[in-house]
Amino acid sequence: AGVWGFLKMICVECGEPVNDTYRLFEGGVIRVTRCESCKQVADRYVEHEFVIIFLDLVLHKHQAYRHILFNRLEYQERFVSGRIIQLAFFVVLLEAYHKTQMR
């Protein structure tokens, strides 16, 4: 299923649907999945701490937004509240407003 039950996870590089972004093996070993379409790692952010993801959100990297919006809730990190997602959305709105005013 996906975040909302009808969306699949996506590759953060090309946006194509993927079945999973990583596989968990014995001993807590994680192996990231490659996208069949673009051959890149489907979601490199599954290995990153949230601070790195947040910095990429501030830098407006579309891969970080795809990770947050489509893939993040699949592996349920308990220590991150919904407030951070709201903050990221607010930052995007401010940036869009700023860019429209600069024209």
C-alpha atoms as an extended CHARMM CRD file, in Angstrom:
* protein
*
       103  EXT
         1         1  ALA       CA              0.0000000000        0.0000000000        0.0000000000  PROA      1               0.0000000000
         2         2  GLY       CA              1.4640000000        3.3970000000        0.5510000000  PROA      2               0.0000000000
         3         3  VAL       CA              1.3550000000        6.3190000000        2.8760000000  PROA      3               0.0000000000
         4         4  TRP       CA             -2.3810000000        6.8110000000        2.3950000000  PROA      4               0.0000000000
         5         5  GLY       CA             -3.1990000000        3.2700000000        1.3670000000  PROA      5               0.0000000000
         6         6  PHE       CA             -3.4640000000        3.9700000000       -2.3640000000  PROA      6               0.0000000000
         7         7  LEU       CA             -0.0660000000        5.4720000000       -3.1940000000  PROA      7               0.0000000000
         8         8  LYS       CA              3.0520000000        3.4030000000       -3.6070000000  PROA      8               0.0000000000
         9         9  MET       CA              6.4750000000        4.4720000000       -2.5070000000  PROA      9               0.0000000000
        10        10  ILE       CA              8.4520000000        6.2480000000       -5.1830000000  PROA      10              0.0000000000
        11        11  CYS       CA             12.0460000000        6.6210000000       -6.2860000000  PROA      11              0.0000000000
        12        12  VAL       CA             13.2130000000        9.9780000000       -4.9450000000  PROA      12              0.0000000000
        13        13  GLU       CA             15.4140000000       10.5000000000       -8.0070000000  PROA      13              0.0000000000
        14        14  CYS       CA             12.9840000000        9.9090000000      -10.9020000000  PROA      14              0.0000000000
        15        15  GLY       CA              9.5580000000        9.6980000000       -9.2300000000  PROA      15              0.0000000000
        16        16  GLU       CA              8.7060000000        6.2320000000      -10.5570000000  PROA      16              0.0000000000
        17        17  PRO       CA              6.8420000000        3.8290000000       -8.2240000000  PROA      17              0.0000000000
        18        18  VAL       CA              8.9400000000        1.2190000000       -6.3850000000  PROA      18              0.0000000000
        19        19  ASN       CA              7.8600000000       -1.7580000000       -4.3010000000  PROA      19              0.0000000000
        20        20  ASP       CA             10.1670000000       -0.9290000000       -1.4100000000  PROA      20              0.0000000000
        21        21  THR       CA             13.0340000000        1.3950000000       -0.6130000000  PROA      21              0.0000000000
        22        22  TYR       CA             15.1030000000       -0.9720000000        1.5260000000  PROA      22              0.0000000000
        23        23  ARG       CA             15.2360000000       -4.5040000000        2.8780000000  PROA      23              0.0000000000
        24        24  LEU       CA             15.9640000000       -5.3870000000        6.4730000000  PROA      24              0.0000000000
        25        25  PHE       CA             18.1430000000       -8.4360000000        7.1400000000  PROA      25              0.0000000000
        26        26  GLU       CA             19.1470000000      -10.2610000000       10.3050000000  PROA      26              0.0000000000
        27        27  GLY       CA             21.1650000000       -8.2140000000       12.7550000000  PROA      27              0.0000000000
        28        28  GLY       CA             19.5330000000       -4.9680000000       11.6690000000  PROA      28              0.0000000000
        29        29  VAL       CA             21.4160000000       -4.7690000000        8.3680000000  PROA      29              0.0000000000
        30        30  ILE       CA             19.6610000000       -2.5510000000        5.8320000000  PROA      30              0.0000000000
        31        31  ARG       CA             20.1500000000       -2.9230000000        2.0810000000  PROA      31              0.0000000000
        32        32  VAL       CA             18.8040000000       -0.0940000000       -0.0490000000  PROA      32              0.0000000000
        33        33  THR       CA             16.8280000000       -0.8900000000       -3.1910000000  PROA      33              0.0000000000
        34        34  ARG       CA             17.7380000000        0.3700000000       -6.6620000000  PROA      34              0.0000000000
        35        35  CYS       CA             15.0750000000        1.8240000000       -8.9430000000  PROA      35              0.0000000000
        36        36  GLU       CA             14.4430000000       -0.3140000000      -12.0130000000  PROA      36              0.0000000000
        37        37  SER       CA             13.7640000000        2.7890000000      -14.1060000000  PROA      37              0.0000000000
        38        38  CYS       CA             16.7650000000        5.0470000000      -13.4070000000  PROA      38              0.0000000000
        39        39  LYS       CA             19.1130000000        2.4930000000      -11.7370000000  PROA      39              0.0000000000
        40        40  GLN       CA             19.7930000000        4.9060000000       -8.8390000000  PROA      40              0.0000000000
        41        41  VAL       CA             19.2250000000        4.1470000000       -5.1520000000  PROA      41              0.0000000000
        42        42  ALA       CA             15.4410000000        4.4320000000       -4.7750000000  PROA      42              0.0000000000
        43        43  ASP       CA             15.5720000000        6.4060000000       -1.5090000000  PROA      43              0.0000000000
        44        44  ARG       CA             18.9760000000        7.2530000000       -0.1000000000  PROA      44              0.0000000000
        45        45  TYR       CA             17.3560000000        9.0450000000        2.8410000000  PROA      45              0.0000000000
        46        46  VAL       CA             16.4110000000        5.8030000000        4.6010000000  PROA      46              0.0000000000
        47        47  GLU       CA             20.0310000000        5.6900000000        5.7820000000  PROA      47              0.0000000000
        48        48  HSD       CA             20.2490000000        9.3490000000        6.8310000000  PROA      48              0.0000000000
        49        49  GLU       CA             19.5180000000       10.9830000000       10.1430000000  PROA      49              0.0000000000
        50        50  PHE       CA             16.6500000000       13.4540000000       10.1460000000  PROA      50              0.0000000000
        51        51  VAL       CA             19.0280000000       16.4110000000       10.5630000000  PROA      51              0.0000000000
        52        52  ILE       CA             20.4880000000       15.6830000000        7.1160000000  PROA      52              0.0000000000
        53        53  ILE       CA             17.0170000000       15.3160000000        5.6320000000  PROA      53              0.0000000000
        54        54  PHE       CA             15.9490000000       18.6010000000        7.2330000000  PROA      54              0.0000000000
        55        55  LEU       CA             18.9870000000       20.4030000000        5.7860000000  PROA      55              0.0000000000
        56        56  ASP       CA             18.1330000000       19.0850000000        2.3270000000  PROA      56              0.0000000000
        57        57  LEU       CA             14.5670000000       20.3130000000        2.8270000000  PROA      57              0.0000000000
        58        58  VAL       CA             15.8960000000       23.7790000000        3.6580000000  PROA      58              0.0000000000
        59        59  LEU       CA             18.0480000000       23.6060000000        0.5140000000  PROA      59              0.0000000000
        60        60  HSD       CA             14.8870000000       22.6840000000       -1.4530000000  PROA      60              0.0000000000
        61        61  LYS       CA             16.1510000000       19.3820000000       -2.7920000000  PROA      61              0.0000000000
        62        62  HSD       CA             13.2260000000       17.6760000000       -4.4570000000  PROA      62              0.0000000000
        63        63  GLN       CA             14.5080000000       14.2490000000       -3.4140000000  PROA      63              0.0000000000
        64        64  ALA       CA             14.0880000000       15.1810000000        0.2600000000  PROA      64              0.0000000000
        65        65  TYR       CA             10.5130000000       16.3380000000       -0.3350000000  PROA      65              0.0000000000
        66        66  ARG       CA              9.6830000000       13.1330000000       -2.2010000000  PROA      66              0.0000000000
        67        67  HSD       CA             11.1180000000       11.1410000000        0.7050000000  PROA      67              0.0000000000
        68        68  ILE       CA              9.0440000000       13.0190000000        3.2940000000  PROA      68              0.0000000000
        69        69  LEU       CA              5.8000000000       13.0590000000        1.3170000000  PROA      69              0.0000000000
        70        70  PHE       CA              5.7940000000        9.5600000000       -0.1580000000  PROA      70              0.0000000000
        71        71  ASN       CA              8.2390000000        7.2530000000        1.5990000000  PROA      71              0.0000000000
        72        72  ARG       CA              8.8040000000        8.4050000000        5.1650000000  PROA      72              0.0000000000
        73        73  LEU       CA              5.7050000000        7.0300000000        6.8480000000  PROA      73              0.0000000000
        74        74  GLU       CA              6.4190000000        3.5650000000        5.4980000000  PROA      74              0.0000000000
        75        75  TYR       CA              9.0380000000        2.9020000000        8.1560000000  PROA      75              0.0000000000
        76        76  GLN       CA              7.5150000000        5.0030000000       10.9720000000  PROA      76              0.0000000000
        77        77  GLU       CA             10.2180000000        6.9020000000       12.7700000000  PROA      77              0.0000000000
        78        78  ARG       CA              8.6240000000        7.5410000000       16.1400000000  PROA      78              0.0000000000
        79        79  PHE       CA             10.8280000000       10.4010000000       17.2790000000  PROA      79              0.0000000000
        80        80  VAL       CA              9.7930000000       12.8080000000       14.4800000000  PROA      80              0.0000000000
        81        81  SER       CA              6.5180000000       14.6400000000       14.9410000000  PROA      81              0.0000000000
        82        82  GLY       CA              4.1290000000       15.8720000000       12.2920000000  PROA      82              0.0000000000
        83        83  ARG       CA              5.2050000000       19.4060000000       13.1870000000  PROA      83              0.0000000000
        84        84  ILE       CA              8.4100000000       18.9650000000       11.2200000000  PROA      84              0.0000000000
        85        85  ILE       CA              6.4670000000       18.0530000000        8.1010000000  PROA      85              0.0000000000
        86        86  GLN       CA              4.2500000000       21.0950000000        8.6540000000  PROA      86              0.0000000000
        87        87  LEU       CA              7.3450000000       23.2670000000        9.0310000000  PROA      87              0.0000000000
        88        88  ALA       CA              8.8040000000       21.9310000000        5.7940000000  PROA      88              0.0000000000
        89        89  PHE       CA              5.5490000000       22.6470000000        3.9770000000  PROA      89              0.0000000000
        90        90  PHE       CA              5.4870000000       26.1820000000        5.4080000000  PROA      90              0.0000000000
        91        91  VAL       CA              9.0680000000       26.7920000000        4.2440000000  PROA      91              0.0000000000
        92        92  VAL       CA              8.0940000000       25.7520000000        0.7140000000  PROA      92              0.0000000000
        93        93  LEU       CA              5.1090000000       28.1120000000        0.7530000000  PROA      93              0.0000000000
        94        94  LEU       CA              7.2850000000       30.9970000000        1.9280000000  PROA      94              0.0000000000
        95        95  GLU       CA              9.8430000000       30.2770000000       -0.7680000000  PROA      95              0.0000000000
        96        96  ALA       CA              7.1400000000       30.1660000000       -3.4520000000  PROA      96              0.0000000000
        97        97  TYR       CA              5.6960000000       33.4650000000       -2.2190000000  PROA      97              0.0000000000
        98        98  HSD       CA              9.1540000000       35.0390000000       -2.1490000000  PROA      98              0.0000000000
        99        99  LYS       CA              9.8910000000       33.9380000000       -5.7160000000  PROA      99              0.0000000000
       100       100  THR       CA              6.5960000000       35.3260000000       -7.0160000000  PROA      100             0.0000000000
       101       101  GLN       CA              7.2740000000       38.6840000000       -5.3610000000  PROA      101             0.0000000000
       102       102  MET       CA             10.7600000000       38.9270000000       -6.8610000000  PROA      102             0.0000000000
       103       103  ARG       CA              9.4560000000       39.0100000000      -10.4560000000  PROA      103             0.0000000000
